[in-house]
Tab-separated table of C-alpha atoms in Angstrom:
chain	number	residue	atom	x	y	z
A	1	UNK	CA	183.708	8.262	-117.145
A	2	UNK	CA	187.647	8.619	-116.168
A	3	UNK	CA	188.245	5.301	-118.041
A	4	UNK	CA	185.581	7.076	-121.575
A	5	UNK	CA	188.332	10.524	-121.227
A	6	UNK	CA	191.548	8.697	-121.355
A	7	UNK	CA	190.458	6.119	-124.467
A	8	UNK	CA	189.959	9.542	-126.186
A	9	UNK	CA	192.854	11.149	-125.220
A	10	UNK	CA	194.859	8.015	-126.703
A	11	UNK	CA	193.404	8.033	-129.368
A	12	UNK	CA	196.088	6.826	-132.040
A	13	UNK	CA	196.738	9.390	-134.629
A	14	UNK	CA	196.735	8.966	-138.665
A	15	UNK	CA	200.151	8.648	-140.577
A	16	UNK	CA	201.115	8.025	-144.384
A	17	UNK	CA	204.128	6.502	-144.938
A	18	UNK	CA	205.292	7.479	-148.314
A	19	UNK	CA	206.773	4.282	-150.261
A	20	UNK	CA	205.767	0.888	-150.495
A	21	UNK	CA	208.534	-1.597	-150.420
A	22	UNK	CA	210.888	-3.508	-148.297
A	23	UNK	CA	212.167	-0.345	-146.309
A	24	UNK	CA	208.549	0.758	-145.956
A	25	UNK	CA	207.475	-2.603	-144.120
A	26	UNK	CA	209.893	-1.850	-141.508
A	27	UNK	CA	208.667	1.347	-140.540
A	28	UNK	CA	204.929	0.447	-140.441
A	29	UNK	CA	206.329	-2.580	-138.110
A	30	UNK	CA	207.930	0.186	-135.855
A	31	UNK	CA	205.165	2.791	-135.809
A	32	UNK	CA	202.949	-0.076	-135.241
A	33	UNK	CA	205.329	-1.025	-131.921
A	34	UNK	CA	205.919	2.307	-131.091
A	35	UNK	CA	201.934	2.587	-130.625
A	36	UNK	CA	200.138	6.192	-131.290
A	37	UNK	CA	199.943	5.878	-134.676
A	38	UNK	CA	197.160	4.706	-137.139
A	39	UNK	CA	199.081	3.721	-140.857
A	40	UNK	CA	196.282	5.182	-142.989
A	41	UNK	CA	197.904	3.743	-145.994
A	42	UNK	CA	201.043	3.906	-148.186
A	43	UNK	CA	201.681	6.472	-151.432
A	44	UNK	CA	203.777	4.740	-153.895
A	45	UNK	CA	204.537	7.137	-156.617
A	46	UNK	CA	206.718	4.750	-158.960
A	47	UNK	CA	204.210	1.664	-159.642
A	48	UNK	CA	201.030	3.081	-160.501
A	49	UNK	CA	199.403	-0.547	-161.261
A	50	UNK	CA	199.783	-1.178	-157.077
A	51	UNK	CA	197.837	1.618	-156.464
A	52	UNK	CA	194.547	0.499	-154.522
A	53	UNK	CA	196.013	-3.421	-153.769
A	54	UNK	CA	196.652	-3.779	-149.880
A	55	UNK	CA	200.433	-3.873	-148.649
A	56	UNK	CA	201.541	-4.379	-145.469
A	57	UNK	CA	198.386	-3.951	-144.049
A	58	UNK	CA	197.075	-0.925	-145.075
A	59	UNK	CA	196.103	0.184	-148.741
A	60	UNK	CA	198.229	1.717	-151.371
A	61	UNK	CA	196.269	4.927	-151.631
A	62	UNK	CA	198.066	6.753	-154.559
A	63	UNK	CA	201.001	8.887	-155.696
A	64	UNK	CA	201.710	12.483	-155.355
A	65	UNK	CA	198.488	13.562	-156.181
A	66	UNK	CA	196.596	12.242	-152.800
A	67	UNK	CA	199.254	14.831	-150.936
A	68	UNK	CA	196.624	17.333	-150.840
A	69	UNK	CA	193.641	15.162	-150.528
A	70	UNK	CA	195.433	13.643	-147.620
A	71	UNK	CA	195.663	17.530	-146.311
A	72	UNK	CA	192.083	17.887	-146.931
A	73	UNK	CA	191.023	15.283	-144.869
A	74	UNK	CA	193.376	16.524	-142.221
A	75	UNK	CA	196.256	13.644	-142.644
A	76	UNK	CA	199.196	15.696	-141.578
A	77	UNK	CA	201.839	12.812	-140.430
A	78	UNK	CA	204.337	11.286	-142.282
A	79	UNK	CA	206.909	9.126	-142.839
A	80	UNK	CA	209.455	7.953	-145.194
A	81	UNK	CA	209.705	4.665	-145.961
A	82	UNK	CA	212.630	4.720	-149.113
A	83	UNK	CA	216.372	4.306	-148.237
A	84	UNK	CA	217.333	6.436	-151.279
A	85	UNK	CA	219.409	9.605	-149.481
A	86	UNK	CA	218.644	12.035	-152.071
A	87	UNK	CA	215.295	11.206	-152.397
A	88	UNK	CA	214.536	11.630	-148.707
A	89	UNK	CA	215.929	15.188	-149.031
A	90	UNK	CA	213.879	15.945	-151.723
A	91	UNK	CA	210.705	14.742	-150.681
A	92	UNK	CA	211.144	15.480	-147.266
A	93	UNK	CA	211.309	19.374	-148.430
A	94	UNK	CA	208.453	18.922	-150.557
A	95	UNK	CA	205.990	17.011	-148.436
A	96	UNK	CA	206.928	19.468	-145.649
A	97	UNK	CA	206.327	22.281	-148.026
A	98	UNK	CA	203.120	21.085	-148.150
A	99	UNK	CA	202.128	21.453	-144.933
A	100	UNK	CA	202.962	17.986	-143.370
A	101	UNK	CA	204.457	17.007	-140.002
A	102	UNK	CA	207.206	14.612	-140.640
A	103	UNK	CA	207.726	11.636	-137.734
A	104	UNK	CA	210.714	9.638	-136.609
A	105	UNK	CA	210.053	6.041	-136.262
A	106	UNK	CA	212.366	5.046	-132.887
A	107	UNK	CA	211.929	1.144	-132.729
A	108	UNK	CA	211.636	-0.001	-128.904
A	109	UNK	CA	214.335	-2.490	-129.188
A	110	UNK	CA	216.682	0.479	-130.217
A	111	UNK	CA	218.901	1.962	-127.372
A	112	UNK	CA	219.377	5.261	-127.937
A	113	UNK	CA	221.187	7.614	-125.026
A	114	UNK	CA	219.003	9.875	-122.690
A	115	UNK	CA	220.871	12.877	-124.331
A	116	UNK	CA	221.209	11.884	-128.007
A	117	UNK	CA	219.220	14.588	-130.586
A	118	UNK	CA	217.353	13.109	-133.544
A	119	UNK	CA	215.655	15.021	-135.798
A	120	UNK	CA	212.637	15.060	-137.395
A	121	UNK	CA	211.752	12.032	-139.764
A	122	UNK	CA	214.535	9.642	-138.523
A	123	UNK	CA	214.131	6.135	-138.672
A	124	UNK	CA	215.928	4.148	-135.558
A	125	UNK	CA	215.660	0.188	-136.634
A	126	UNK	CA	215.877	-2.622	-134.459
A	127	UNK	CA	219.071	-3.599	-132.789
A	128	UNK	CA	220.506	0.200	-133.477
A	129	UNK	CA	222.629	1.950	-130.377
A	130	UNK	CA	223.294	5.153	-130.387
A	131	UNK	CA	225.537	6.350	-127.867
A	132	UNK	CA	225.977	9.583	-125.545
A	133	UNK	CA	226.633	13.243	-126.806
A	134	UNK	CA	225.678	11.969	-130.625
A	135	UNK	CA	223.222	14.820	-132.890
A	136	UNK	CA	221.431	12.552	-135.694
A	137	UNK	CA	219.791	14.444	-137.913
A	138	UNK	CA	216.690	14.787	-140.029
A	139	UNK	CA	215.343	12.163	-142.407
A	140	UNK	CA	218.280	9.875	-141.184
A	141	UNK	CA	218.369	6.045	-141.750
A	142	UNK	CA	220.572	4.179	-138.380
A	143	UNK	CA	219.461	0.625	-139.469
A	144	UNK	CA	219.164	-3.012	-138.437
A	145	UNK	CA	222.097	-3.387	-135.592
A	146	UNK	CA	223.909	-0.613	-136.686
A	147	UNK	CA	225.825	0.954	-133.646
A	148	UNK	CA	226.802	4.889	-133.582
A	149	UNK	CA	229.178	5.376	-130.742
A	150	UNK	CA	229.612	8.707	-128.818
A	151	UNK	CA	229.883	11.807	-130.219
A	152	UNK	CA	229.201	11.102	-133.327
A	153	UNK	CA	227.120	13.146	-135.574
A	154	UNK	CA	225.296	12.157	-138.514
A	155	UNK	CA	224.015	15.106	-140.542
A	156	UNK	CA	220.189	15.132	-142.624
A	157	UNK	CA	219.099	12.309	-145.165
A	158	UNK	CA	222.085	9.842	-144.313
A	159	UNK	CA	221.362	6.248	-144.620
A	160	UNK	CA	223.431	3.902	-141.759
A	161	UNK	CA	223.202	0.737	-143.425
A	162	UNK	CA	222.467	-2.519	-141.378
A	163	UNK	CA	225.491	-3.352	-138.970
A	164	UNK	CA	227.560	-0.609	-139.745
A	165	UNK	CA	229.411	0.269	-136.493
A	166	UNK	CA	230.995	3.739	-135.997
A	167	UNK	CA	233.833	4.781	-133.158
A	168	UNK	CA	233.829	8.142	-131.626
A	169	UNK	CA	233.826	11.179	-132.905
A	170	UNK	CA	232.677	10.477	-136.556
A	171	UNK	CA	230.795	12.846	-138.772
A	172	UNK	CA	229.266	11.682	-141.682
A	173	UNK	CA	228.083	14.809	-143.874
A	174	UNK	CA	224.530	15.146	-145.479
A	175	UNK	CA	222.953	12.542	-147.506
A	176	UNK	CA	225.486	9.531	-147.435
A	177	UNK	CA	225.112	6.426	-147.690
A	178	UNK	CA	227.467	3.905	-145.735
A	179	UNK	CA	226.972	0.594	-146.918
A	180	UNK	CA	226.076	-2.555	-145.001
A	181	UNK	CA	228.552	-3.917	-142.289
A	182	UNK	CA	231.076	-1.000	-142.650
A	183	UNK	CA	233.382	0.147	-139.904
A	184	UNK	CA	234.451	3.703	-139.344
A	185	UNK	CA	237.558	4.355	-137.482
A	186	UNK	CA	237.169	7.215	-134.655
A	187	UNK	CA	237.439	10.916	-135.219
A	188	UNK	CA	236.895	10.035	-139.255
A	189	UNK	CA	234.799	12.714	-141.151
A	190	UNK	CA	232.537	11.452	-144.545
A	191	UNK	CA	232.063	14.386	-146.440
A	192	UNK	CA	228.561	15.061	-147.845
A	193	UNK	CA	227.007	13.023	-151.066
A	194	UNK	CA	229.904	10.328	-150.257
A	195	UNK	CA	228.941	6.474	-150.645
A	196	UNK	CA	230.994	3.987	-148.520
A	197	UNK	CA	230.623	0.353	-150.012
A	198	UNK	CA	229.987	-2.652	-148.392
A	199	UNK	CA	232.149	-4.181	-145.864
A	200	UNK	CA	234.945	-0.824	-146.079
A	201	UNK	CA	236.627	-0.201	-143.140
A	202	UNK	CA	237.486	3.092	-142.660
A	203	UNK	CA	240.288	4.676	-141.496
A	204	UNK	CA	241.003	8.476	-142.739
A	205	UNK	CA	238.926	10.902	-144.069
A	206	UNK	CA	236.541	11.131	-147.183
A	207	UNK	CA	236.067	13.495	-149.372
A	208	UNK	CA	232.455	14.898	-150.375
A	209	UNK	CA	230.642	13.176	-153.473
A	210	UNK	CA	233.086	10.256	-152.993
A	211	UNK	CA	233.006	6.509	-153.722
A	212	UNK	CA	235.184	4.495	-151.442
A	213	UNK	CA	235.259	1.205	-150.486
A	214	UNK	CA	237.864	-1.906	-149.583
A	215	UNK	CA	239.904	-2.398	-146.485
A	216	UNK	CA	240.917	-0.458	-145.790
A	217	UNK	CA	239.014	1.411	-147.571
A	218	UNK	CA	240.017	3.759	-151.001
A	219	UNK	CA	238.753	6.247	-152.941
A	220	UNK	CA	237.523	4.575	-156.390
A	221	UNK	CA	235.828	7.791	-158.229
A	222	UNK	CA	234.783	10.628	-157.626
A	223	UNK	CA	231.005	11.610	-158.085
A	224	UNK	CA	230.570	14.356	-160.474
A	225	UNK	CA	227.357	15.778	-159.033
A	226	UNK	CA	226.028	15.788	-155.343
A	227	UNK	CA	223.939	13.253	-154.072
A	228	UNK	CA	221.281	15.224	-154.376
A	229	UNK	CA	221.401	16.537	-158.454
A	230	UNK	CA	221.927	12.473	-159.260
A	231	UNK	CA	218.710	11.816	-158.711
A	232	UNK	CA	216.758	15.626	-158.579
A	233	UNK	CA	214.515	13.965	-161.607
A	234	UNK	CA	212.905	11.222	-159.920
A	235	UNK	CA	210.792	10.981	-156.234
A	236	UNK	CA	211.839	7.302	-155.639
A	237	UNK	CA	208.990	4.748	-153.822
């Protein structure tokens, strides 16, 4: 009877994970590690013709307009599985609106200090450290191998491409995007909306709603609307 009572109580619980592409694989691959979690299916609200075609393992149930048929059927978790930054704001405000309960997806091969704070909807990928006294926050991105070092923070919707690594002391402002295998000198602040390319290594400070990159790395243009207004029209898959 003991062992009838505890299959219940475990009892894995359903999750949508909103987008269906490459970024979306790797978070059903960590839910699925992480255990607790039953992938219901994916919403792809960009390629209509993949709706109802099996991805990943689970079905492609829809765009927006399942969000409250999902609700109906009592579906409250989810995840997303987009790298776009100001997407993830925007649709994380909106699906939470709605009355879902978003869920970080820490992989187990991640090593992530005893005191670090993540917020809701994070994604942690394989390979990622994250060291003491660091505050990541909502909707964040630390990808493949990517290595935040102590007290840094890393503020909502931020995307930590894979093998960027990051000193002490860095603060990288709401809903940037630092591009794969850059290096961030410590004590260096990103300002919010900023995109660091590829490869930059940098070593001073960065504006908001800045593009930089080169080593070390420049300021090339200024963006002339936040992250977020670039892209307010569309809810990216």
């Amino acid at each position: 009877m003991d062992g009838v009572k505890n299959a219940i109580s475990k009892k894995s619980e359903e999750i949508v994970i909103w987008g269906a592409s490459g970024h979306a694989m790797v978070v059903a691959d960590i839910l699925r590690l992480m255990g607790g979690y039953e992938i219901l299916g994916f919403i792809d609200n960009e390629n209509h013709l993949s709706h109802h075609t099996n991805f990943c393992g689970a079905p492609i149930i829809g765009g927006e307009e399942q969000l409250d048929v999902l609700l109906e059927k009592g579906v409250k978790n989810m995840t997303l599985g987009f790298g776009d930054c100001a997407s993830r704001l925007l649709i994380s405000a909106h699906v939470r609106q709605k009355g879902f309960t978003l869920v970080s997806a820490i992989h187990p091969r991640s090593i992530v200090a005893n005191d670090v704070q993540i917020g809701a909807g994070t994604v942690v990928a394989a390979g990622a450290v994250v060291n003491p006294c660091s505050t990541i926050g909502e909707n964040v991105i630390i990808n493949t191998c990517a290595s935040i070092d102590h007290e840094c923070m890393i503020e909502d919707g931020c995307h930590i491409s894979p093998g960027v690594h990051m000193a002490g002391n860095v603060i990288v402002g709401r809903g940037s995007w630092i591009g794969i295998g850059a290096t961030v000198k410590d004590q260096v602040r990103i300002g919010a909306g900023s995109i660091i390319g590829a490869g930059a290594v940098v070593l001073s400070d960065i504006p908001e709603n800045t593009l930089a990159y080169g080593v070390p790395a420049r300021i090339v243009n200024t963006l002339s609307h936040s992250s977020a207004e670039r892209t307010s029209k569309h809810f990216y898959s």
